[in-house]
Amino acid sequence: MPGHPQGKPADERCTNLTDDQRCRLWGHVERPAFCAGLQPSDEMCGQDEAHAIAWLSALEQATRP
Ligand code: SF4
């Protein structure tokens, strides 16, 4: 993964995430397929950013090696 040659550790901000919360790899072939495969949903996004961050943090914890 660009910016994370050993993989992105859980709970660590992706180096490809810009200050305004955008993916700098969007639209580029370097963007990992697993990023493109994670599609937004009501369950994940909820009503606010706090819900989404909590949901994604739980997902990272559940899938860490
Ligand atoms: S979509 Fe993937 S590469 Fe882009 S900021 Fe999010 S985790 Fe990083």
PDB file of C-alpha atoms and ligand atoms in Angstrom, residues 1-2 4 8 14-18 22-26 30-32 34-36, ligand 1:
ATOM      1  CA  MET A   1       0.000   0.000   0.000  1.00  0.00           C
ATOM      2  CA  PRO A   2       1.515   3.355  -0.964  1.00  0.00           C
ATOM      3  CA  HIS A   4       2.494   1.941   4.217  1.00  0.00           C
ATOM      4  CA  LYS A   8      -1.334   0.135   7.612  1.00  0.00           C
ATOM      5  CA  CYS A  14      -3.589   6.443   6.482  1.00  0.00           C
ATOM      6  CA  THR A  15      -0.780   8.581   5.069  1.00  0.00           C
ATOM      7  CA  ASN A  16      -2.837   8.963   1.884  1.00  0.00           C
ATOM      8  CA  LEU A  17      -5.639  10.760   3.729  1.00  0.00           C
ATOM      9  CA  THR A  18      -5.431  14.529   3.221  1.00  0.00           C
ATOM     10  CA  ARG A  22      -9.890  12.992   1.040  1.00  0.00           C
ATOM     11  CA  CYS A  23      -7.918  10.121  -0.466  1.00  0.00           C
ATOM     12  CA  ARG A  24      -4.995  11.445  -2.492  1.00  0.00           C
ATOM     13  CA  LEU A  25      -4.948   8.131  -4.405  1.00  0.00           C
ATOM     14  CA  TRP A  26      -8.584   8.487  -5.559  1.00  0.00           C
ATOM     15  CA  GLU A  30      -2.159   2.850  -6.915  1.00  0.00           C
ATOM     16  CA  ARG A  31      -5.326   2.992  -4.813  1.00  0.00           C
ATOM     17  CA  PRO A  32      -5.666  -0.451  -3.216  1.00  0.00           C
ATOM     18  CA  PHE A  34      -9.658  -3.207  -0.845  1.00  0.00           C
ATOM     19  CA  CYS A  35     -10.169   0.549  -0.431  1.00  0.00           C
ATOM     20  CA  ALA A  36     -12.333   0.703  -3.549  1.00  0.00           C
TER      21      ALA A  36
HETATM   22  S1  SF4 B   1      -9.130   5.042   0.590  1.00  0.00           S
HETATM   23 FE1  SF4 B   1      -7.433   3.707   1.221  1.00  0.00          FE
HETATM   24  S2  SF4 B   1      -5.579   4.733   0.488  1.00  0.00           S
HETATM   25 FE2  SF4 B   1      -7.220   6.217   0.438  1.00  0.00          FE
HETATM   26  S3  SF4 B   1      -7.069   7.295   2.380  1.00  0.00           S
HETATM   27 FE3  SF4 B   1      -8.549   5.639   2.670  1.00  0.00          FE
HETATM   28  S4  SF4 B   1      -7.345   3.922   3.468  1.00  0.00           S
HETATM   29 FE4  SF4 B   1      -5.923   5.414   2.575  1.00  0.00          FE
END
